[in-house]
Amino acid sequence: MDTCRIPENASKCSGNTMECFMVLSTQAQKISIGILCGLFGTMCVFENSLVLYLIFSSPGIRKKPSYLFIGSLALADILASIIFVCSFVNFHVFNKAGFSKEVFLLQLGGVNTSFSASLSSLLLTALDRYISISRPSEYKLLMTRKRAWTALGVLWVTCATIAYLPLLGWNCCVLDSACSELFPFVDDNYLSGWICFTMVLLGCIVYAYTHVLWRARQHVAYMEKHQAQVGKQNTRMRMDVMLAKTLVMVLAVLTLCWSPVLVLMIYSIFARLSDHLRKVFAFCSTLCLLNSMVNPIIYALRSKELFSSLRRVFSHLRRHLKASEESPEAESTHKSSVIET
């Protein structure tokens, strides 16, 4: 087992650095965490998989850069849910600590990559809406599928590089520096840098959406003033406004779910955390799963294109089930007529 400097308030762990971070002390706490992770994780994987299917099974939807970014967000949420639930439950609920520093940092890097990619995908979606509303006449020239895929490639590579810096050597064991009180082997300076990176992303998203909402309000006022001139341009403007409002709802949910985690991370850098706050952090971490679970619900309720695609899928499934139920009856009727004959 790799050893390095551990938090002062965890010195009672007698040098076993992994056990110092197993903060759930009662069976009730472990069961609660297990239920939350199982419920949120399962729903998140199912819902986001459905979103991916709806996007890539519809040629009209998957050609639009907006939905490529939403697809990236759904993929990131799926990966985050799987990796987070498996590693988090294994560590905090089953108290499995019999793996090396490299394995733990590999898992942590996967979680950070997925959640960072989720947030970055939301940023690209915000920028996409920003361009669509601020420069509508040049949107198709500026936001092409090639540029969208290039942006997504840069996004995932950047997030993975930042997330795996601790595995590559920026950890408190290699540097012999102060370790984080929240994550084993993680250097406090790295955690500060990751928080700054996350806050910059959030700041850019807020700025983009502030402009989007301002322009969307102008569009709504314009459409109300020129109701008699309803045409293709106004229809597109309505779609842009609807999608902008949808993604603002996603951002609001993201902020509410991530704020407790980020606040505790920042607090841990400047002050020592009590055992109670470390338990609170463990429970607040499950809110990240809740965010990933809620996003697809917002898409289904707010995006007319995705909702229409979902209705087509259900309609096709219903016809298929109806045909399957009627087929045995028809076959039975045919056999009865043959016997009577």
Tab-separated table of N, CA, C and O in Angstrom, residues 176-248:
chain	number	residue	atom	x	y	z
A	176	ASP	N	5.527	14.693	-2.203
A	176	ASP	CA	5.692	14.779	-0.746
A	176	ASP	C	5.100	16.084	-0.213
A	176	ASP	O	5.717	16.804	0.581
A	177	SER	N	3.879	16.376	-0.678
A	177	SER	CA	3.190	17.613	-0.290
A	177	SER	C	1.943	17.263	0.520
A	177	SER	O	1.672	16.097	0.796
A	178	ALA	N	1.200	18.285	0.902
A	178	ALA	CA	-0.014	18.075	1.706
A	178	ALA	C	-1.107	17.444	0.858
A	178	ALA	O	-1.397	17.901	-0.250
A	179	CYS	N	-1.711	16.399	1.387
A	179	CYS	CA	-2.796	15.715	0.678
A	179	CYS	C	-4.138	16.380	0.979
A	179	CYS	O	-4.325	16.985	2.030
A	180	SER	N	-5.062	16.228	0.068
A	180	SER	CA	-6.416	16.710	0.275
A	180	SER	C	-7.093	15.907	1.383
A	180	SER	O	-6.801	14.729	1.582
A	181	GLU	N	-7.989	16.559	2.114
A	181	GLU	CA	-8.753	15.872	3.152
A	181	GLU	C	-9.948	15.120	2.579
A	181	GLU	O	-10.605	14.356	3.290
A	182	LEU	N	-10.230	15.313	1.285
A	182	LEU	CA	-11.410	14.709	0.688
A	182	LEU	C	-11.088	13.547	-0.242
A	182	LEU	O	-11.919	12.656	-0.433
A	183	PHE	N	-9.896	13.563	-0.845
A	183	PHE	CA	-9.542	12.541	-1.827
A	183	PHE	C	-8.161	11.971	-1.512
A	183	PHE	O	-7.192	12.731	-1.362
A	184	PRO	N	-8.025	10.652	-1.436
A	184	PRO	CA	-6.716	10.043	-1.177
A	184	PRO	C	-5.724	10.373	-2.290
A	184	PRO	O	-6.084	10.402	-3.477
A	185	PHE	N	-4.480	10.637	-1.901
A	185	PHE	CA	-3.343	10.838	-2.809
A	185	PHE	C	-3.416	12.139	-3.623
A	185	PHE	O	-2.497	12.435	-4.367
A	186	VAL	N	-4.484	12.896	-3.511
A	186	VAL	CA	-4.648	14.097	-4.332
A	186	VAL	C	-3.972	15.276	-3.654
A	186	VAL	O	-4.215	15.555	-2.472
A	187	ASP	N	-3.140	15.974	-4.404
A	187	ASP	CA	-2.427	17.141	-3.895
A	187	ASP	C	-3.384	18.323	-3.766
A	187	ASP	O	-4.249	18.542	-4.617
A	188	ASP	N	-3.251	19.077	-2.682
A	188	ASP	CA	-4.128	20.227	-2.447
A	188	ASP	C	-4.028	21.256	-3.570
A	188	ASP	O	-5.028	21.876	-3.949
A	189	ASN	N	-2.819	21.450	-4.109
A	189	ASN	CA	-2.649	22.422	-5.184
A	189	ASN	C	-3.363	21.970	-6.453
A	189	ASN	O	-3.932	22.789	-7.188
A	190	TYR	N	-3.315	20.659	-6.723
A	190	TYR	CA	-4.043	20.148	-7.883
A	190	TYR	C	-5.548	20.352	-7.706
A	190	TYR	O	-6.241	20.761	-8.645
A	191	LEU	N	-6.054	20.063	-6.505
A	191	LEU	CA	-7.475	20.249	-6.243
A	191	LEU	C	-7.866	21.710	-6.433
A	191	LEU	O	-8.921	22.006	-7.010
A	192	SER	N	-7.001	22.628	-5.995
A	192	SER	CA	-7.272	24.055	-6.197
A	192	SER	C	-7.346	24.388	-7.680
A	192	SER	O	-8.230	25.129	-8.122
A	193	GLY	N	-6.415	23.822	-8.456
A	193	GLY	CA	-6.413	24.067	-9.895
A	193	GLY	C	-7.657	23.511	-10.574
A	193	GLY	O	-8.238	24.159	-11.461
A	194	TRP	N	-8.078	22.298	-10.156
A	194	TRP	CA	-9.271	21.692	-10.754
A	194	TRP	C	-10.516	22.504	-10.419
A	194	TRP	O	-11.390	22.695	-11.265
A	195	ILE	N	-10.590	23.023	-9.196
A	195	ILE	CA	-11.727	23.869	-8.809
A	195	ILE	C	-11.739	25.145	-9.649
A	195	ILE	O	-12.800	25.582	-10.120
A	196	CYS	N	-10.563	25.748	-9.854
A	196	CYS	CA	-10.487	26.964	-10.681
A	196	CYS	C	-10.938	26.676	-12.108
A	196	CYS	O	-11.677	27.469	-12.710
A	197	PHE	N	-10.512	25.533	-12.646
A	197	PHE	CA	-10.921	25.123	-13.992
A	197	PHE	C	-12.435	24.993	-14.072
A	197	PHE	O	-13.080	25.479	-15.010
A	198	THR	N	-13.028	24.371	-13.066
A	198	THR	CA	-14.474	24.190	-13.028
A	198	THR	C	-15.197	25.528	-12.901
A	198	THR	O	-16.211	25.766	-13.572
A	199	MET	N	-14.663	26.412	-12.060
A	199	MET	CA	-15.301	27.711	-11.881
A	199	MET	C	-15.220	28.558	-13.148
A	199	MET	O	-16.151	29.311	-13.463
A	200	VAL	N	-14.124	28.449	-13.890
A	200	VAL	CA	-14.006	29.168	-15.164
A	200	VAL	C	-15.057	28.671	-16.152
A	200	VAL	O	-15.707	29.463	-16.853
A	201	LEU	N	-15.229	27.337	-16.213
A	201	LEU	CA	-16.252	26.782	-17.091
A	201	LEU	C	-17.638	27.304	-16.717
A	201	LEU	O	-18.417	27.725	-17.577
A	202	LEU	N	-17.936	27.279	-15.420
A	202	LEU	CA	-19.229	27.774	-14.962
A	202	LEU	C	-19.411	29.256	-15.284
A	202	LEU	O	-20.493	29.690	-15.701
A	203	GLY	N	-18.350	30.037	-15.097
A	203	GLY	CA	-18.426	31.459	-15.391
A	203	GLY	C	-18.705	31.724	-16.868
A	203	GLY	O	-19.522	32.583	-17.213
A	204	CYS	N	-18.029	30.965	-17.744
A	204	CYS	CA	-18.254	31.125	-19.192
A	204	CYS	C	-19.679	30.736	-19.571
A	204	CYS	O	-20.314	31.387	-20.416
A	205	ILE	N	-20.186	29.669	-18.952
A	205	ILE	CA	-21.555	29.229	-19.235
A	205	ILE	C	-22.559	30.288	-18.792
A	205	ILE	O	-23.497	30.620	-19.521
A	206	VAL	N	-22.357	30.825	-17.603
A	206	VAL	CA	-23.275	31.854	-17.091
A	206	VAL	C	-23.262	33.078	-18.001
A	206	VAL	O	-24.316	33.640	-18.327
A	207	TYR	N	-22.064	33.479	-18.433
A	207	TYR	CA	-21.968	34.642	-19.326
A	207	TYR	C	-22.700	34.380	-20.637
A	207	TYR	O	-23.475	35.233	-21.114
A	208	ALA	N	-22.449	33.199	-21.234
A	208	ALA	CA	-23.088	32.873	-22.510
A	208	ALA	C	-24.603	32.839	-22.372
A	208	ALA	O	-25.332	33.379	-23.217
A	209	TYR	N	-25.105	32.229	-21.304
A	209	TYR	CA	-26.546	32.119	-21.130
A	209	TYR	C	-27.184	33.457	-20.782
A	209	TYR	O	-28.351	33.693	-21.125
A	210	THR	N	-26.450	34.325	-20.101
A	210	THR	CA	-26.979	35.661	-19.826
A	210	THR	C	-27.253	36.392	-21.129
A	210	THR	O	-28.305	37.021	-21.314
A	211	HIS	N	-26.297	36.284	-22.052
A	211	HIS	CA	-26.490	36.906	-23.360
A	211	HIS	C	-27.604	36.221	-24.136
A	211	HIS	O	-28.420	36.886	-24.807
A	212	VAL	N	-27.644	34.893	-24.072
A	212	VAL	CA	-28.682	34.141	-24.779
A	212	VAL	C	-30.071	34.551	-24.291
A	212	VAL	O	-30.987	34.773	-25.094
A	213	LEU	N	-30.236	34.645	-22.982
A	213	LEU	CA	-31.539	35.025	-22.427
A	213	LEU	C	-31.923	36.447	-22.820
A	213	LEU	O	-33.091	36.738	-23.100
A	214	TRP	N	-30.947	37.331	-22.838
A	214	TRP	CA	-31.205	38.720	-23.231
A	214	TRP	C	-31.679	38.786	-24.677
A	214	TRP	O	-32.674	39.448	-24.995
A	215	ARG	N	-30.976	38.053	-25.575
A	215	ARG	CA	-31.373	38.034	-26.970
A	215	ARG	C	-32.691	37.296	-27.160
A	215	ARG	O	-33.518	37.663	-28.005
A	216	ALA	N	-32.893	36.225	-26.389
A	216	ALA	CA	-34.142	35.477	-26.482
A	216	ALA	C	-35.327	36.360	-26.106
A	216	ALA	O	-36.394	36.298	-26.728
A	217	ARG	N	-35.139	37.185	-25.091
A	217	ARG	CA	-36.209	38.104	-24.683
A	217	ARG	C	-36.511	39.097	-25.788
A	217	ARG	O	-37.671	39.437	-26.037
A	218	GLN	N	-35.460	39.560	-26.473
A	218	GLN	CA	-35.665	40.460	-27.600
A	218	GLN	C	-36.442	39.775	-28.716
A	218	GLN	O	-37.325	40.362	-29.343
A	219	HIS	N	-36.107	38.499	-28.969
A	219	HIS	CA	-36.800	37.739	-30.018
A	219	HIS	C	-38.274	37.569	-29.685
A	219	HIS	O	-39.140	37.676	-30.558
A	220	VAL	N	-38.556	37.248	-28.418
A	220	VAL	CA	-39.948	37.072	-28.004
A	220	VAL	C	-40.721	38.369	-28.205
A	220	VAL	O	-41.860	38.371	-28.715
A	221	ALA	N	-40.126	39.492	-27.814
A	221	ALA	CA	-40.785	40.788	-27.982
A	221	ALA	C	-41.014	41.089	-29.467
A	221	ALA	O	-42.074	41.607	-29.856
A	222	TYR	N	-40.045	40.735	-30.295
A	222	TYR	CA	-40.174	40.964	-31.741
A	222	TYR	C	-41.303	40.135	-32.321
A	222	TYR	O	-42.112	40.612	-33.127
A	223	MET	N	-41.377	38.857	-31.925
A	223	MET	CA	-42.411	37.968	-32.455
A	223	MET	C	-43.798	38.414	-32.017
A	223	MET	O	-44.761	38.302	-32.761
A	224	GLU	N	-43.925	38.903	-30.791
A	224	GLU	CA	-45.219	39.380	-30.318
A	224	GLU	C	-45.646	40.640	-31.070
A	224	GLU	O	-46.830	40.884	-31.297
A	225	LYS	N	-44.675	41.433	-31.468
A	225	LYS	CA	-44.965	42.673	-32.179
A	225	LYS	C	-45.316	42.420	-33.630
A	225	LYS	O	-46.052	43.186	-34.253
A	226	HIS	N	-44.771	41.331	-34.196
A	226	HIS	CA	-45.001	41.029	-35.604
A	226	HIS	C	-45.683	39.671	-35.754
A	226	HIS	O	-45.217	38.801	-36.487
A	227	GLN	N	-46.773	39.468	-35.031
A	227	GLN	CA	-47.462	38.182	-35.072
A	227	GLN	C	-48.028	37.880	-36.454
A	227	GLN	O	-48.202	36.729	-36.831
A	228	ALA	N	-48.314	38.893	-37.207
A	228	ALA	CA	-48.871	38.664	-38.539
A	228	ALA	C	-47.822	38.181	-39.520
A	228	ALA	O	-48.145	37.663	-40.580
A	229	GLN	N	-46.556	38.354	-39.183
A	229	GLN	CA	-45.475	37.970	-40.080
A	229	GLN	C	-44.838	36.665	-39.634
A	229	GLN	O	-43.619	36.530	-39.589
A	230	VAL	N	-45.674	35.722	-39.276
A	230	VAL	CA	-45.153	34.437	-38.824
A	230	VAL	C	-44.671	33.654	-40.034
A	230	VAL	O	-45.455	33.346	-40.920
A	231	GLY	N	-43.418	33.341	-40.039
A	231	GLY	CA	-42.849	32.599	-41.160
A	231	GLY	C	-41.761	31.668	-40.694
A	231	GLY	O	-41.648	31.358	-39.513
A	232	LYS	N	-40.959	31.246	-41.657
A	232	LYS	CA	-39.907	30.279	-41.347
A	232	LYS	C	-38.889	30.861	-40.384
A	232	LYS	O	-38.398	30.184	-39.486
A	233	GLN	N	-38.550	32.157	-40.561
A	233	GLN	CA	-37.548	32.768	-39.699
A	233	GLN	C	-38.042	32.836	-38.258
A	233	GLN	O	-37.315	32.527	-37.315
A	234	ASN	N	-39.317	33.231	-38.079
A	234	ASN	CA	-39.862	33.304	-36.731
A	234	ASN	C	-39.973	31.934	-36.098
A	234	ASN	O	-39.816	31.777	-34.880
A	235	THR	N	-40.271	30.911	-36.911
A	235	THR	CA	-40.341	29.545	-36.394
A	235	THR	C	-38.982	29.111	-35.868
A	235	THR	O	-38.866	28.518	-34.792
A	236	ARG	N	-37.945	29.427	-36.621
A	236	ARG	CA	-36.595	29.084	-36.169
A	236	ARG	C	-36.245	29.846	-34.903
A	236	ARG	O	-35.629	29.308	-33.977
A	237	MET	N	-36.658	31.104	-34.837
A	237	MET	CA	-36.372	31.891	-33.647
A	237	MET	C	-37.059	31.291	-32.428
A	237	MET	O	-36.504	31.251	-31.345
A	238	ARG	N	-38.325	30.799	-32.609
A	238	ARG	CA	-39.022	30.169	-31.502
A	238	ARG	C	-38.270	28.931	-31.021
A	238	ARG	O	-38.184	28.676	-29.821
A	239	MET	N	-37.739	28.140	-31.984
A	239	MET	CA	-36.998	26.939	-31.618
A	239	MET	C	-35.738	27.301	-30.845
A	239	MET	O	-35.377	26.654	-29.862
A	240	ASP	N	-35.038	28.360	-31.283
A	240	ASP	CA	-33.827	28.790	-30.583
A	240	ASP	C	-34.146	29.267	-29.167
A	240	ASP	O	-33.424	28.967	-28.223
A	241	VAL	N	-35.238	30.010	-29.043
A	241	VAL	CA	-35.627	30.488	-27.722
A	241	VAL	C	-35.988	29.323	-26.816
A	241	VAL	O	-35.601	29.278	-25.641
A	242	MET	N	-36.742	28.346	-27.343
A	242	MET	CA	-37.147	27.186	-26.550
A	242	MET	C	-35.927	26.394	-26.088
A	242	MET	O	-35.818	26.009	-24.919
A	243	LEU	N	-34.981	26.144	-27.021
A	243	LEU	CA	-33.801	25.382	-26.657
A	243	LEU	C	-32.934	26.146	-25.670
A	243	LEU	O	-32.355	25.564	-24.751
A	244	ALA	N	-32.857	27.463	-25.826
A	244	ALA	CA	-32.085	28.270	-24.888
A	244	ALA	C	-32.658	28.160	-23.484
A	244	ALA	O	-31.932	27.966	-22.507
A	245	LYS	N	-33.995	28.261	-23.372
A	245	LYS	CA	-34.631	28.147	-22.063
A	245	LYS	C	-34.430	26.762	-21.470
A	245	LYS	O	-34.234	26.609	-20.255
A	246	THR	N	-34.462	25.740	-22.337
A	246	THR	CA	-34.227	24.373	-21.871
A	246	THR	C	-32.849	24.241	-21.245
A	246	THR	O	-32.680	23.689	-20.155
A	247	LEU	N	-31.846	24.756	-21.923
A	247	LEU	CA	-30.480	24.610	-21.438
A	247	LEU	C	-30.204	25.487	-20.228
A	247	LEU	O	-29.343	25.159	-19.413
A	248	VAL	N	-30.936	26.570	-20.088
A	248	VAL	CA	-30.817	27.364	-18.864
A	248	VAL	C	-31.349	26.560	-17.680
A	248	VAL	O	-30.787	26.605	-16.575
